[in-house]
Amino acid sequence: MTQARPSPPPRGRRPPGPSGGRGAANAADFAVDPLGFLTRAARDHGDVVALTSGNVLLVHPDDVGRALVDRDRNLVKVRPGERRRGGTGFPLAMMNSEGEDWARKRRRLQPAFRSERLAGLRSHAHDAVARTVGSWAEGRTIDVHKEMSRLAMRIGAVHIAGRPLGGEADALADAVAAVMRLTSSPVRLPTWVPTPVNLSLRRAVRALDASLRRLIDGHRPDGGATALGRLVEERPRAPFPEIRDELATLLMSGYETTADALTWLVHCLGTAPEADGALAASARAAGADGYAAACAKEALRLYPPAWVISREAARPVEFGGYLLPAGTVIGLSQWVTQRDGRWFPEPDRFRPERWLDGAGPVHRYAYFPFGAGARGCLGASMALSEVEEVAIALRSQVRFEPVGPEDVRPRPALALQPVGVRARVFKEHPRGARWSR
Ligand code: HEM
């Protein structure tokens, strides 16, 4: 990628792109290998790339900031009247709302994600890790994603709903797996077409509905401390389907993304022994030097669970000198921008040191794993604290030895899932324990 931003071409001309930015070929290439396609598109065509006639990728952090923060009034996340349910979406949730409706729902949830609640989250994460580590036999090979998913499910449910999930956990995991299968499939038919993937999704969403109903009905009042508490207390003003949609999206978005981030972190540490050693030393001192937080940020840079997000132009908008017509879908890719050598020296290397002592990228919007602006991730502090605390708790108790790291690959579904991360676990002896009698 070029270092300097080229001077803007005259307004109105179409941005360049693969195959001239037109045609079904690009859509097919994207469907088969989205990460490779976006990376090549940026490398070969610059900072504003026409992917198809109605889709444009913005690569430069200036444009990321403009799209998510400055011009968010010209761009919408959810088109008016768009119903996202279609079997997968939950249309009444804040995440799928716009305008005043979105603002009201976001205000309602916000207090449950305040920083005062993070100390409780950390202590709960610690306990959850201790239980998990206790279940591992010395030297056993574990499926890291499976184990991290269980952890994330437990920690997330307590923070969001006030208690760990019982039987509901399977329904939630199944629904998430079905959504991931659907979104990673290169050929996506409308959800009413009875393909095996669509049918399994419909079944999973029905089962999830029943589980969520049990969770909502069984909620014990908590003074509105948790998100579920806040939603239930509003009843009957908030109708049941609204509570259900909100709870479903919170549990689902908090679960898969965080499990993916934790798994990627274990993978990255397996490829960087020095960083792993530094984390172990830091973990023995309860992470006071911020190294675990730096590891969490660096893993989210290299393997961002949200690897692409999009907006739609509600009216004509200008980016990089090009005037994009209303209706253009604008893509921003964390995968592409966060691996750009202009903003991150040695972009493909896992180097937590780049985040130490408050340091960060040279450009504010070169790093946006949680989005930015008014619609930035509601659970960002929760997720960061959780990943950091789990890293500290895990690494103070165990050492991971990667098994077949060369086979690991990302699967870009709705989240960037790690495939094939396995490790042998060895318990760490507390310092000096070996010598004590
Ligand atoms: C590592 C974990 C996570 C990542 C990488 C992540 C990423 C993101 C991103 C990129 C967005 C913005 C999407 C856009 O602008 O189109 C977002 C929005 C959101 N996230 Fe997260 N997220 C994570 C964890 C969580 C957790 C733990 C929760 C809650 C329990 C959560 C709840 C939400 C909600 C409700 C929104 C929608 C906000 C709105 O529309 O106003 N996320 N997330």
Short mmCIF file of C-alpha atoms and ligand atoms in Angstrom, two decimals, residues 68 77 94-97 102 106 109 113 156 159-160 246 249-262 300 303-311 332 334 368-372 374-380 382-384 386-387, ligand 1:
data_model
loop_
_atom_site.label_atom_id
_atom_site.label_comp_id
_atom_site.label_asym_id
_atom_site.label_seq_id
_atom_site.Cartn_x
_atom_site.Cartn_y
_atom_site.Cartn_z
CA LEU A 68 -18.40 6.53 11.70
CA LYS A 77 -26.68 1.45 9.62
CA MET A 94 -31.22 -1.54 19.74
CA MET A 95 -28.50 -2.88 17.45
CA ASN A 96 -31.02 -3.13 14.62
CA SER A 97 -32.77 0.19 15.22
CA TRP A 102 -32.23 3.53 18.68
CA ARG A 106 -29.27 2.68 23.86
CA LEU A 109 -29.10 -0.20 28.32
CA PHE A 113 -22.34 -1.36 30.88
CA GLY A 156 -21.15 -12.93 29.58
CA HIS A 159 -22.81 -9.88 33.43
CA ILE A 160 -25.81 -9.47 31.14
CA GLU A 246 -32.55 -7.17 22.98
CA THR A 249 -28.54 -9.80 20.50
CA LEU A 250 -26.68 -8.88 23.70
CA LEU A 251 -25.99 -12.49 24.63
CA MET A 252 -25.07 -13.43 21.06
CA SER A 253 -22.85 -10.45 20.30
CA GLY A 254 -21.09 -10.70 23.63
CA TYR A 255 -20.49 -14.40 23.33
CA GLU A 256 -19.04 -15.27 19.94
CA THR A 257 -16.90 -12.15 19.48
CA THR A 258 -15.29 -12.47 22.92
CA ALA A 259 -14.71 -16.23 22.53
CA ASP A 260 -13.07 -15.53 19.16
CA ALA A 261 -10.87 -12.78 20.63
CA LEU A 262 -9.72 -15.06 23.46
CA LEU A 300 -7.96 -7.54 18.35
CA TYR A 303 -7.69 -10.80 14.25
CA PRO A 304 -10.62 -8.40 14.66
CA PRO A 305 -13.79 -10.41 15.37
CA ALA A 306 -15.72 -7.64 13.57
CA TRP A 307 -13.64 -7.74 10.37
CA VAL A 308 -15.92 -5.58 8.20
CA ILE A 309 -18.80 -3.26 8.99
CA SER A 310 -21.00 -1.26 6.67
CA ARG A 311 -23.17 1.81 6.33
CA LEU A 332 -15.00 -0.38 6.38
CA GLN A 334 -10.87 -3.68 10.35
CA PHE A 368 -11.45 0.36 15.35
CA PRO A 369 -12.17 -3.21 16.53
CA PHE A 370 -15.24 -1.88 18.34
CA GLY A 371 -16.31 0.60 15.66
CA ALA A 372 -16.40 4.27 16.66
CA ALA A 374 -22.31 7.04 18.56
CA ARG A 375 -22.86 3.50 17.28
CA GLY A 376 -19.62 2.12 18.65
CA CYS A 377 -19.79 -1.14 20.57
CA LEU A 378 -21.85 -0.94 23.74
CA GLY A 379 -19.86 -3.79 25.26
CA ALA A 380 -16.36 -2.56 24.37
CA MET A 382 -16.77 -5.19 29.05
CA ALA A 383 -15.09 -7.18 26.27
CA LEU A 384 -11.66 -5.62 26.80
CA GLU A 386 -12.94 -9.70 30.07
CA VAL A 387 -10.21 -10.61 27.58
C1 HEM B 1 -14.32 -8.63 21.38
C2 HEM B 1 -15.61 -8.47 21.48
C3 HEM B 1 -16.44 -7.51 20.67
C4 HEM B 1 -16.18 -6.93 19.46
C5 HEM B 1 -14.94 -7.08 18.59
C6 HEM B 1 -17.32 -6.09 19.14
C7 HEM B 1 -17.41 -5.30 18.01
C8 HEM B 1 -18.45 -4.43 17.74
C9 HEM B 1 -18.48 -3.48 16.65
C10 HEM B 1 -17.39 -3.30 15.60
C11 HEM B 1 -19.64 -2.80 16.72
C12 HEM B 1 -20.10 -1.67 15.80
C13 HEM B 1 -20.76 -2.19 14.58
C14 HEM B 1 -21.05 -1.08 13.56
O1 HEM B 1 -20.66 0.06 13.76
O2 HEM B 1 -21.67 -1.41 12.55
C15 HEM B 1 -20.38 -3.33 17.85
C16 HEM B 1 -21.64 -2.91 18.23
C17 HEM B 1 -22.31 -3.42 19.30
N1 HEM B 1 -21.83 -4.32 20.23
FE1 HEM B 1 -20.02 -5.19 20.23
N2 HEM B 1 -18.24 -6.20 20.13
C18 HEM B 1 -17.75 -7.05 21.09
C19 HEM B 1 -18.35 -7.41 22.28
C20 HEM B 1 -19.59 -6.98 22.67
C21 HEM B 1 -20.21 -7.30 23.93
C22 HEM B 1 -19.54 -8.09 25.06
C23 HEM B 1 -21.46 -6.75 23.92
C24 HEM B 1 -22.55 -6.74 24.94
C25 HEM B 1 -22.77 -7.59 25.81
C26 HEM B 1 -21.60 -6.06 22.65
C27 HEM B 1 -22.72 -5.40 22.26
C28 HEM B 1 -22.80 -4.57 21.16
C29 HEM B 1 -23.99 -3.79 20.81
C30 HEM B 1 -25.31 -3.78 21.58
C31 HEM B 1 -23.68 -3.08 19.65
C32 HEM B 1 -24.61 -2.15 18.86
C33 HEM B 1 -24.41 -0.72 19.30
C34 HEM B 1 -25.34 0.24 18.55
O3 HEM B 1 -25.87 -0.10 17.50
O4 HEM B 1 -25.52 1.36 19.06
N3 HEM B 1 -20.45 -6.23 21.92
N4 HEM B 1 -19.61 -4.31 18.47
#
